[in-house]
Structures are given as C-alpha cells and as structure tokens.
Coordinates of C-alpha atoms in Angstrom, one line a residue:
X61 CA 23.4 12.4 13.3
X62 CA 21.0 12.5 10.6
X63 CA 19.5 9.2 8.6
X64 CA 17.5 9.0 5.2
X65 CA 15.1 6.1 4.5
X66 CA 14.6 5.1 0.9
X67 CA 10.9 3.7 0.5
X68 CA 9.9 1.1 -2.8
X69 CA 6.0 -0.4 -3.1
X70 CA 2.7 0.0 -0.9
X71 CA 1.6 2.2 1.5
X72 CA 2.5 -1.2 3.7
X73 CA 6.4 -0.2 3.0
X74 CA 5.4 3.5 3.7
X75 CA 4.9 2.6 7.3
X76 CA 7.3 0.1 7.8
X77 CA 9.4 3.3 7.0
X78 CA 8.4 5.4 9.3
X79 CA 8.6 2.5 12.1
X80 CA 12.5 2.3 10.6
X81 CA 12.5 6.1 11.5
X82 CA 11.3 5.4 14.8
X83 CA 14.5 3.2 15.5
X84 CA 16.7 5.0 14.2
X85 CA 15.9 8.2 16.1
X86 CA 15.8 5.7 19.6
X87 CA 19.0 5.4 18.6
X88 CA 19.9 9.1 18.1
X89 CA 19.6 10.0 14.6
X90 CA 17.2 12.8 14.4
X91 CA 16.1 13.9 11.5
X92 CA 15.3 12.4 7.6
X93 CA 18.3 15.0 5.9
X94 CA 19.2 14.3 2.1
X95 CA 21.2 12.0 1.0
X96 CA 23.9 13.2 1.0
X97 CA 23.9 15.0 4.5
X98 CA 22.7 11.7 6.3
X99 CA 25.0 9.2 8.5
X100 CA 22.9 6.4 7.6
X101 CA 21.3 5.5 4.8
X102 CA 18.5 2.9 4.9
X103 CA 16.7 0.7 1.8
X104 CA 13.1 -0.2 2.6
X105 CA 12.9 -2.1 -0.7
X106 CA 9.7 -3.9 -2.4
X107 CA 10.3 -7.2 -4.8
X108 CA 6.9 -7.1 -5.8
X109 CA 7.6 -5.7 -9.2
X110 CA 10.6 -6.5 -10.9
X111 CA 10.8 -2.4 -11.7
X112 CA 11.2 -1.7 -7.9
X113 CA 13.9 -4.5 -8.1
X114 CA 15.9 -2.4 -10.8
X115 CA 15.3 0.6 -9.1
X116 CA 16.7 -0.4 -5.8
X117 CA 19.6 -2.1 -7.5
X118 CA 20.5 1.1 -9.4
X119 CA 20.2 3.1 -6.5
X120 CA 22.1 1.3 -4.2
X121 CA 25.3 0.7 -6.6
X122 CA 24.8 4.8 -6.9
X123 CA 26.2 5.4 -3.3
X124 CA 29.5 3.7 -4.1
X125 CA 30.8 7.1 -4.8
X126 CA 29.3 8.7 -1.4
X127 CA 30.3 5.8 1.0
X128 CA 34.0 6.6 -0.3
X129 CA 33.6 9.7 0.7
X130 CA 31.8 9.6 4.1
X131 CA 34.3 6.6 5.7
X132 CA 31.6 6.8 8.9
X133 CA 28.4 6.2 6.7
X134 CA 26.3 3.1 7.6
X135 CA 24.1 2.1 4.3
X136 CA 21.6 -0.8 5.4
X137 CA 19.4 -2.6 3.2
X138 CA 16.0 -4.3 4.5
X139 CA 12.5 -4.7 3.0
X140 CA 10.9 -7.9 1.0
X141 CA 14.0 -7.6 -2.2
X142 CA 16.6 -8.6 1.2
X143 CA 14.1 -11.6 2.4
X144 CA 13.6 -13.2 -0.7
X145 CA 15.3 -16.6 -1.4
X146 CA 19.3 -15.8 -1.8
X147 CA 19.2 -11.8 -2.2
X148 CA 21.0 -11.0 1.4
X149 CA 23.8 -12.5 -0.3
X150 CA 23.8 -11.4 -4.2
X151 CA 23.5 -7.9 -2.0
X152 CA 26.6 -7.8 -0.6
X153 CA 28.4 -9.4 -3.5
X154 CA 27.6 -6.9 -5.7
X155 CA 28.0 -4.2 -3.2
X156 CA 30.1 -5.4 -0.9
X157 CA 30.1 -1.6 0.8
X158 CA 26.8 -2.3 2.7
X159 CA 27.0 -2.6 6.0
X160 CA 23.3 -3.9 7.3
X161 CA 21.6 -6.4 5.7
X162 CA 17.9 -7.4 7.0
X163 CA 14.4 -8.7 6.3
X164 CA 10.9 -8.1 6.5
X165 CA 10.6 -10.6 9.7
X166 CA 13.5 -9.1 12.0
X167 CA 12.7 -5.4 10.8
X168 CA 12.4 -4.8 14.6
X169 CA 16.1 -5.9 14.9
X170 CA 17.8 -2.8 13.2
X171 CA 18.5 -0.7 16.3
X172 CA 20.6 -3.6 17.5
X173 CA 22.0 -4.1 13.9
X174 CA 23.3 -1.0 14.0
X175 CA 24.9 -0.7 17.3
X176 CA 26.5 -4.3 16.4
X177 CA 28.2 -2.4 12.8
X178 CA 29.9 0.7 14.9
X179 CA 30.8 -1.3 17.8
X180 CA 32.7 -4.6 15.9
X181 CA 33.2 -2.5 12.2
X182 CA 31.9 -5.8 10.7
X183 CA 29.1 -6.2 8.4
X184 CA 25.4 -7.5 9.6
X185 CA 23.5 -10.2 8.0
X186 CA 20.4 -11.5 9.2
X187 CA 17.5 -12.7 7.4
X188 CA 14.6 -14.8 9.8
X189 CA 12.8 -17.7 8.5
X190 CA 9.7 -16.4 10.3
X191 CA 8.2 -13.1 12.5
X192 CA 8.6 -13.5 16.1
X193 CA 6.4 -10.6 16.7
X194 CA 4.2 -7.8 15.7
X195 CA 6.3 -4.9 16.5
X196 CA 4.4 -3.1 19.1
X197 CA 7.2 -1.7 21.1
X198 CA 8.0 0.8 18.3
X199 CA 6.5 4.0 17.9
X200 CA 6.7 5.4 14.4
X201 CA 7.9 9.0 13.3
X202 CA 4.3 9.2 11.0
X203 CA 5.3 11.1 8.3
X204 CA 1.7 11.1 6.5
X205 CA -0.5 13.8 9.0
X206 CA -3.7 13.8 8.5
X207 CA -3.0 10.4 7.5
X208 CA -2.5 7.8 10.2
X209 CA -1.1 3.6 8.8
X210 CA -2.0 1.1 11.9
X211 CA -1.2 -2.5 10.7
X212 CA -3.3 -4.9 11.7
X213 CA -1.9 -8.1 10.9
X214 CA 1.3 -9.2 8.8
X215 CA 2.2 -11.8 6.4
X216 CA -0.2 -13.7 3.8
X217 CA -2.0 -17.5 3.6
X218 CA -2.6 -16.9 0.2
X219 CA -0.2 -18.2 -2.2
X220 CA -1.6 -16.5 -5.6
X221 CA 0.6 -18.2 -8.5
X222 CA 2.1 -14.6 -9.7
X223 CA 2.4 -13.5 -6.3
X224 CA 6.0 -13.1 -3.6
X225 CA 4.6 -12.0 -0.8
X226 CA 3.5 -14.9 0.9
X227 CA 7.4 -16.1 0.7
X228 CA 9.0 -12.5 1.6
X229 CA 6.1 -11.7 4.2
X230 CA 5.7 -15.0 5.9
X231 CA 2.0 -16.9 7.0
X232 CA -0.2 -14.3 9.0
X233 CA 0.0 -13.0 12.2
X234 CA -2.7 -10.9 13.2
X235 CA -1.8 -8.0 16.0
X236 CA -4.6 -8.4 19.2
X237 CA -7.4 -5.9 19.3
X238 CA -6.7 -4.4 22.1
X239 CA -3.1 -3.0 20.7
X240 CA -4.8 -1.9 17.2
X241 CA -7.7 -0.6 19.3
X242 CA -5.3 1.5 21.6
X243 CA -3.3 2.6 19.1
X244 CA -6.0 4.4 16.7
X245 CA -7.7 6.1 19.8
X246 CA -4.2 7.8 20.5
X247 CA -4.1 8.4 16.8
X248 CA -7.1 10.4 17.1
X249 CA -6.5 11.9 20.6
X250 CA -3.2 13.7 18.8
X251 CA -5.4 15.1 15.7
X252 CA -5.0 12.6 12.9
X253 CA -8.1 12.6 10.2
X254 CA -7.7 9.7 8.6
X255 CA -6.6 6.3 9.9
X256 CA -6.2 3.2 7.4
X257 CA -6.2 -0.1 8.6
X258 CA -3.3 -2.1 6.8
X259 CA -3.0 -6.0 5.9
X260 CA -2.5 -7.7 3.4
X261 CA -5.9 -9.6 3.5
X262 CA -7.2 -7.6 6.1
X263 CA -10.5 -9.8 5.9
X264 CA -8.7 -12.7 7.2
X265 CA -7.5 -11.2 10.0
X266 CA -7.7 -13.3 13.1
X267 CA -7.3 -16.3 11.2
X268 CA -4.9 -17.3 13.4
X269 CA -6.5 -17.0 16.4
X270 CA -4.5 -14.1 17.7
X271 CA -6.5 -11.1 16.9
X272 CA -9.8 -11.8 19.5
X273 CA -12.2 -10.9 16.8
X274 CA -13.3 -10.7 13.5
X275 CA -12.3 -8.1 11.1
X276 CA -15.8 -6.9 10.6
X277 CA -16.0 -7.0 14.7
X278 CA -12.6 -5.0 14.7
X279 CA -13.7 -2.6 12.1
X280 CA -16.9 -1.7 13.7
X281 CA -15.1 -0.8 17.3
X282 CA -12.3 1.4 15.5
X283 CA -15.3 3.4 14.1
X284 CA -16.3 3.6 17.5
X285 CA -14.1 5.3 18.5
X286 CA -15.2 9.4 19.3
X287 CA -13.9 12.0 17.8
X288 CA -13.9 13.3 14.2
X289 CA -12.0 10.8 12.1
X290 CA -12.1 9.0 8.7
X291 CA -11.6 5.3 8.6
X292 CA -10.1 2.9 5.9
X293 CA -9.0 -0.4 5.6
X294 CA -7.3 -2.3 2.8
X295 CA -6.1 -4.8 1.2
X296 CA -9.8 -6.9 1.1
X297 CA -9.3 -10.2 -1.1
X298 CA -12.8 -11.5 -2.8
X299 CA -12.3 -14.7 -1.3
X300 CA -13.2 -13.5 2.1
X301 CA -15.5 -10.5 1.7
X302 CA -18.7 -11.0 3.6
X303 CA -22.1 -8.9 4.2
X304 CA -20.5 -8.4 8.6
X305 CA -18.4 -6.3 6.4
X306 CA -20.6 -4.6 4.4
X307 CA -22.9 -3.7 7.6
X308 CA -20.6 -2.4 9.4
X309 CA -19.4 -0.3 6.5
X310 CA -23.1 1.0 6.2
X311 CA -23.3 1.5 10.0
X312 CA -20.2 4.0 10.0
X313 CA -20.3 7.2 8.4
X314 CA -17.0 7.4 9.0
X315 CA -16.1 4.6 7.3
X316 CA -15.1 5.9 3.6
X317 CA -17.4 4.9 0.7
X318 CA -14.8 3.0 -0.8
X319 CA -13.7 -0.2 -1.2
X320 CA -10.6 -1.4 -2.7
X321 CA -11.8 -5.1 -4.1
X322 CA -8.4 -6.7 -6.9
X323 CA -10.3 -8.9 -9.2
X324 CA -6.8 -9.2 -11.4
X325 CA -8.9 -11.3 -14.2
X326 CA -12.4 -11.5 -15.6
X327 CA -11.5 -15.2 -16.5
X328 CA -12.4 -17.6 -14.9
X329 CA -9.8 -20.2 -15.9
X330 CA -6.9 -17.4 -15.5
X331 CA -8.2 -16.9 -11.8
X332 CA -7.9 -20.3 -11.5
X333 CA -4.3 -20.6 -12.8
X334 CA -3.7 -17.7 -10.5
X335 CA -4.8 -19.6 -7.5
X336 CA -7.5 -16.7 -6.2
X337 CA -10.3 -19.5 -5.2
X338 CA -13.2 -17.1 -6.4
X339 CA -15.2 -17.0 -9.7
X340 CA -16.2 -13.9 -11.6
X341 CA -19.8 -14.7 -10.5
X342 CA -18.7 -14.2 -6.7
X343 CA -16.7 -11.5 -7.6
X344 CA -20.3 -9.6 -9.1
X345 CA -22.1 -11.2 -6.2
X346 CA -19.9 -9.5 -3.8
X347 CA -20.1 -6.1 -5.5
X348 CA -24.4 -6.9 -5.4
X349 CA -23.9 -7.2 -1.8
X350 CA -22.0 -4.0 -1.7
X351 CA -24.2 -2.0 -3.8
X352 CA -27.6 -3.1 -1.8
X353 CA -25.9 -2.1 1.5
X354 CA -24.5 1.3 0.1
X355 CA -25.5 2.0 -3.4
X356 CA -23.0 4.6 -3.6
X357 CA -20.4 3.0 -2.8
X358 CA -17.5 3.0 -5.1
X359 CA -14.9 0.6 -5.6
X360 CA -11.4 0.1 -7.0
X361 CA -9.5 -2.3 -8.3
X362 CA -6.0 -4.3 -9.2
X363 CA -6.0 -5.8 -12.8
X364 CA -3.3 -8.0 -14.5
X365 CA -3.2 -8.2 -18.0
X366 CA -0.8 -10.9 -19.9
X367 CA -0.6 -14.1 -17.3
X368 CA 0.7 -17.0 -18.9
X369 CA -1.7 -18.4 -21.6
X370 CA -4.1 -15.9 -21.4
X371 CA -5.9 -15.1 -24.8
X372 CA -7.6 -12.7 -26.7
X373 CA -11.1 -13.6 -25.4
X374 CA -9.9 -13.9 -22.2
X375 CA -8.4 -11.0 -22.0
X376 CA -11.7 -8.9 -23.6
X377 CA -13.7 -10.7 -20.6
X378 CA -11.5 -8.5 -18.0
X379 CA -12.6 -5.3 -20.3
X380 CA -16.2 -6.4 -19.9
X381 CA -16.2 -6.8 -16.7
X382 CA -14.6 -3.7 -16.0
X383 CA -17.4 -2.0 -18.0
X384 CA -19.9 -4.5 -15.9
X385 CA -18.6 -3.4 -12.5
X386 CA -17.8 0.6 -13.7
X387 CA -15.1 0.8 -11.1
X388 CA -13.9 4.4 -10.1
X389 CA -9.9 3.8 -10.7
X390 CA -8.2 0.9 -11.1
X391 CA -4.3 -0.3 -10.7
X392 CA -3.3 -2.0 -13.9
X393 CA -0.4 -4.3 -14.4
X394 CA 1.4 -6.3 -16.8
X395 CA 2.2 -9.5 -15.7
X396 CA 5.7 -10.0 -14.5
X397 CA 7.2 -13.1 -13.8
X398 CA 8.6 -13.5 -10.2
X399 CA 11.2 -16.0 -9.7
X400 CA 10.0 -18.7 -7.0
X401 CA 6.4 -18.2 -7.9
X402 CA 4.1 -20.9 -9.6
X403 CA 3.5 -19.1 -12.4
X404 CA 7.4 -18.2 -13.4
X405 CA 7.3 -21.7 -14.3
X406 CA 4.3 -21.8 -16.7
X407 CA 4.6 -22.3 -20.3
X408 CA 2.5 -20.2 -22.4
X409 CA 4.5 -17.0 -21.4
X410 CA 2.8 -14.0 -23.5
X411 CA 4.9 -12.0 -25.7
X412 CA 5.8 -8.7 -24.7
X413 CA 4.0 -7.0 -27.6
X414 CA 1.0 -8.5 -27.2
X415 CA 1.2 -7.5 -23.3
X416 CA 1.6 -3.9 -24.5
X417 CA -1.0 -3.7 -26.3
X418 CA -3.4 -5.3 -23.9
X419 CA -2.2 -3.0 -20.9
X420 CA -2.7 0.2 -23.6
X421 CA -6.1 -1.2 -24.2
X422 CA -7.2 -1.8 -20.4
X423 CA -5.7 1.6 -19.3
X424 CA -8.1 3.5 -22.2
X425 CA -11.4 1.9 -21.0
X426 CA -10.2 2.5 -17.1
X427 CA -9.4 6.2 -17.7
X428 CA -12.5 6.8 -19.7
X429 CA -14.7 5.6 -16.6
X430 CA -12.8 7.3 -14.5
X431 CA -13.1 10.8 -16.6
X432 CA -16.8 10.0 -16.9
X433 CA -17.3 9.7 -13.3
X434 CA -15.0 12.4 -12.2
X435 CA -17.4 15.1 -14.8
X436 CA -20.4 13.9 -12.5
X437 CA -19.2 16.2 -9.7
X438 CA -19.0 19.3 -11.7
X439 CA -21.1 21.8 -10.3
X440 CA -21.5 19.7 -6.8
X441 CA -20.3 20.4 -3.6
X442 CA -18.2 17.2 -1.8
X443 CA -16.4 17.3 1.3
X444 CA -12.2 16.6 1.4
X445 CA -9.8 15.9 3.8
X446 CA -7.0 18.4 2.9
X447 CA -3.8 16.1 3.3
X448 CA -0.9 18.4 1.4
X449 CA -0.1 21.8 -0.6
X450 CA 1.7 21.2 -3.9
X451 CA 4.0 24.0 -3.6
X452 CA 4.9 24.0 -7.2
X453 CA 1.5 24.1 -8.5
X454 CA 0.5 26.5 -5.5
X455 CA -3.0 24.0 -4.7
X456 CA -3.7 22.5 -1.4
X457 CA -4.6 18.9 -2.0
X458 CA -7.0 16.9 -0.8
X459 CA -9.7 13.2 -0.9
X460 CA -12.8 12.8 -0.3
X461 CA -14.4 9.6 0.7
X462 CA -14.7 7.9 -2.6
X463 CA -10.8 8.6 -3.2
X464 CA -10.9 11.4 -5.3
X465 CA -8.4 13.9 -5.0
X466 CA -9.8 17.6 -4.6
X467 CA -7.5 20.9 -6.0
X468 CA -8.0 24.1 -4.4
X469 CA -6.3 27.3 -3.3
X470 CA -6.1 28.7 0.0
X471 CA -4.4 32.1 1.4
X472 CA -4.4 30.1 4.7
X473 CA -3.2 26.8 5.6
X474 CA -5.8 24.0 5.2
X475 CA -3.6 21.2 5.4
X476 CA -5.7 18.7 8.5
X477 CA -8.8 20.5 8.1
X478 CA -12.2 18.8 6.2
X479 CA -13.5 21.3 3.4
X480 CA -16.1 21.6 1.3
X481 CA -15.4 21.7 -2.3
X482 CA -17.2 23.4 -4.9
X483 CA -16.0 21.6 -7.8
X484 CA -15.7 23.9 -11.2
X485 CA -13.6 21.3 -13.3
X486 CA -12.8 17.8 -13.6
X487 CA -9.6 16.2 -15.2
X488 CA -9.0 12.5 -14.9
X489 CA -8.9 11.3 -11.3
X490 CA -8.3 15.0 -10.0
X491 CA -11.3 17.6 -9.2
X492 CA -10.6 21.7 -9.0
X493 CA -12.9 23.8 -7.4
X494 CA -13.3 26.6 -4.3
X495 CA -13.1 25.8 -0.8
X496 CA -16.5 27.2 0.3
X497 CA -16.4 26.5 3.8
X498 CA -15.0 24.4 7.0
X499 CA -17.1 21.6 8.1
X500 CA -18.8 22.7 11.3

C-alpha cells in the first residue's frame, strides 16, 4: 500500500507532513507514489491565504473521478482549512466522497482514523477544540536531508487582527527541552546539516511554563550540541525579541546569520489596527540591537500591503522603512480578508486596484535590494550547504548562512556536503559560481 500527502503553506505544514508520513507507514503504507498509484490520499491544507483555500478546494473536487475508480481509496483531509470554524462540515458536503476528516489538534489521531474507515466503511469526523499533546511518539519520514524541522512549541497567543492561526492552531504549547534537545542530537548523530527550530513565535516559547527554559536558553544548548551542524530558528515576532537572543546568536557560529524579523507595516497606526503591540521605533531598535551584536547579520522579512484603511502615506512609510532597514528578501502580501478575524470586519476595505498597485510597488524596491546585495558577492568566495540537484537545469543547489541560494555544477554528488562557492554571477536571490573546494 502506497499513500501520497498533499502539503499547502509553511515549512510548519512541511513537517506536519512528514509526521503524517510517519503514521501512515506505522500503519503499513510504505512509500509517497503518485497520485494516482496511492491507496490513500492525504490533504495537509493551510487557510492562511485564501489562494491555498482555492487550491485545496480545487484539488480535492479533482479526485472525484479517481475515487470512482479505485472503490478501496481512502482520501483524508486534515491541516488548519479542516479546523477552522464549520469547514469539517462544508468538506464533506461538497465532497461527500472523503473519507477522513481531521484537525490541526488531533493530527496524532490519523493512524486510528484510518483503521476506524476500513474496519466500519463509515466516514470519520473529528475536529478537537484544543491539543492534548505535543506529538512526541511519532517519528517523521524527513523528507528535506540535509535539512532537519524540530518543532518546538505549537499554537499562538497572539491574536493579530488579519491573522487565523491563533483559532486553527490553538493557545501555545511549548514541547520540554529535554524532547527538543534529544531529538536534534539524534538529528545530527544520523548526518543532517541543518536543523530549524519551528514555532510560530518561537520567542515565546515556554510561555506556558512547559518548556523548562527560555528560548534564548534553549537555543544556546541546541548549538551545543557537537558535531558539524547549522542551526535556525523561526518564526521570531518583534514583540518578544531580546538582546539573550541576540548573544547567543553571536556566541554560535553555527547559528546562521540570519534572522527572519515580519514587521508587516511601517505604520504605526496600521500596526496598531493589526494588533502587533510593537512600534516602528522598537522595530529599528531591535534591528540596532542586532546589528551591534553581529553587524553582518542579515534579516528578512513579512510585509502586508492594503489592510483596511491604510493610505497612501502610510503605505510609502513601509517603502521607507524597507529602504531604512535594507532587508535581504522579503515575503510580500496583499492583504486578504480572513473570515473570523478582526480585521474581516473593518470598514475601510482597500480596493483591489489600489492593492495591486501597492504590492507592484513594494515588490520593485524589495527586488532591487535584494539584486543589489546579491552583486556584492561577485568575485567572493561563501560557503553553502548543498541541499538538492535541479535535474532540469543540471545545478546542484545550495544556502549559505544569510539565505542565499548558491548554483553550481558537480560531476559528483554534493548533495549533504558544505562547499565553497566562488561566485561568478548574481541574478536576483540566486548566486552561480564554481565549487572550489570541501570544507575541511
């Protein structure tokens, strides 16, 4: 028996997937086969965006045909689009041929979910108010090698006006140390490169009590770790950043030189009506702080362009701070209204025309810094972690530890190894160059 996992949204979604793979092979499916070949068929989907939404949706409705066809195929449905407020059910009135419907909370569940589906024929239902745990008992088929996910807490306090995850995700529940801890050492025991530390305000972990320390704490003892290893950590939220952080980041060579920091607005009032409980001015303080612990650091960023009432001059503050701060990429949105937020309910909705020409505008000045920061390493040697080969394109693929991905060709596999990059060209976010030599 074969299964095929269909992932929407964040790396958070990535690994949830490859927990879901875990299950499913405790349960005897073996292998992620296409779509077609697989006996079960599993939606991990996001609600974040109202595009992943769509996607799903149109996906979904496209195995009508298939299910016909294979009478023994199980399609399940799970992820933060099944949790939200009264989906489980517009999901299996509108396609009344899936079989598993389940949440973000009860993900844990689906093994059981699916023994309950062959064994009564009847369709499964469940959607948890809350997480009863932190899913520790299941080990992952990790799909990403070099790369290694390791959640680190679950769930968000938050409550941003635009923002569903707080009511798809649930409050936060911070995994204890000693799991996280335990985890990333046999990460790095079995070869993985690169470990990322996942959360959705991963500076907030052990809010609740339930961690034993403090991120900063945490972070400094997975870099402690021996053996040769990159470390990573996002989501941060400006609200909670603090100079522990920032030493420990300094302290750690192996912790990358890059820190993903959303800002969403260079408004004040819009940050305000968005409920992040930070200012621009602590925003720039907290990239000061950065900056005097590592000058060369680089960050990123999320932007959203178009929240309700936002105006022109409001708007051309988020450009100037962009050109203040000089971030190396950012992720830019248009806002989208999510039903059950705050802000769904806000007059002053901007028109769609006047969104697109903001986003065009903000996307410009974001990929002119990035091109001017990416020509800076023409002519210099970095050092990548070699992650993939693009067999299309016939280039091994790579980051180093600002983010930027690194282009080269190899006659022998690279893929695991770190390399140093002599970069000839630079285009965008993307370097090309020779692989001079392994590290070491």
């Amino acid at each position: 028996m074969n299964y095929h996992i269909v992932t929407y949204g964040c790396q958070m979604n990535v690994h949830e997937s490859e927990k879901i793979a875990g299950i499913l092979r405790e349960k005897g499916y073996e292998k992620q086969s296409p779509l077609e070949e697989a006996d079960i068929v599993v939606f991990n989907t996001c609600c974040i965006r109202e595009n992943a939404e769509n996607h799903a949706f149109g996906n979904i409705g496209a195995l009508k045909k298939l299910k016909k066809q294979k009478k023994h195929l199980i399609v399940a449905v799970g992820g933060c689009m099944a949790q939200e407020e009264g989906k489980a059910q517009l999901l299996r009135e509108k396609f009344p041929f899936i079989d598993i419907v389940f949440g973000t909370h009860n993900l844990a569940k689906l093994g059981e979910y699916v023994e309950r589906k062959k064994t009564n024929k009847k369709a499964v239902v469940e959607i948890v108010p809350e997480r009863e745990g932190t899913e520790d008992g299941i080990s992952p088929v990790r799909t990403s090698y070099p790369n290694a996910w390791v959640n680190i807490m679950y769930g968000c306090n938050n409550f941003c006006s635009y923002c569903i995850v707080p009511y798809v995700r649930g409050r936060e529940r911070s995994r204890r140390a000693e799991d996280i801890l335990a985890e990333a050492r046999a990460l790095v025991q079995e070869g993985y490169k690169e470990i990322t530390l996942l959360g959705q305000n991963v500076n907030s972990y052990n809010g609740d009590g339930r961690g034993g320390m403090s991120f900063a704490q945490l972070l400094d003892a997975v870099a402690s770790i021996e053996g040769e290893f990159r470390l990573r950590f996002m989501t941060s939220h400006p609200k909670d950043f603090n100079e522990d952080v920032a030493a420990v980041m300094q302290k750690h060579a192996k912790i990358c030189r890059l820190l993903h920091l959303p800002v969403q607005s260079g408004s004040n009032r819009i940050l305000s009506l968005m409920n992040r409980r930070y200012t621009r001015e602590k925003y720039l303080s907290e990239i000061a702080l950065l900056k005097r612990y590592m000058p060369d650091c680089e960050v990123t960023t999320d932007l959203i362009v178009g929240f309700p009432t936002e105006t022109e001059e409001e708007f051309e503050e988020t450009l100037s701070l962009v050109k203040e701060v000089g971030f190396a990429s950012a992720f830019t949105f248009v806002y989208s209204p999510r039903t059950g937020t705050k802000a769904a309910q806000m007059e002053g909705q901007i028109p769609e025309e006047v969104q697109k020409d903001r986003i065009m505008r903000l996307v410009a000045l974001v990929n002119a810094q990035t091109r001017e920061k990416s020509a800076q390493y023409i002519g210099t040697t970095v050092e990548i972690l070699c992650e993939d080969y693009d067999e299309k394109k016939h280039f091994y693929i790579g980051r180093d530890c600002y983010g930027r991905m690194g282009y080269f060709q190899s006659e022998t596999n690279r893929v695991g190894e770190f390399v140093m990059l002599r970069v000839t060209k630079a285009n965008g976010i993307s370097l090309y160059g020779n692989a001079e030599e392994k590290r070491g």
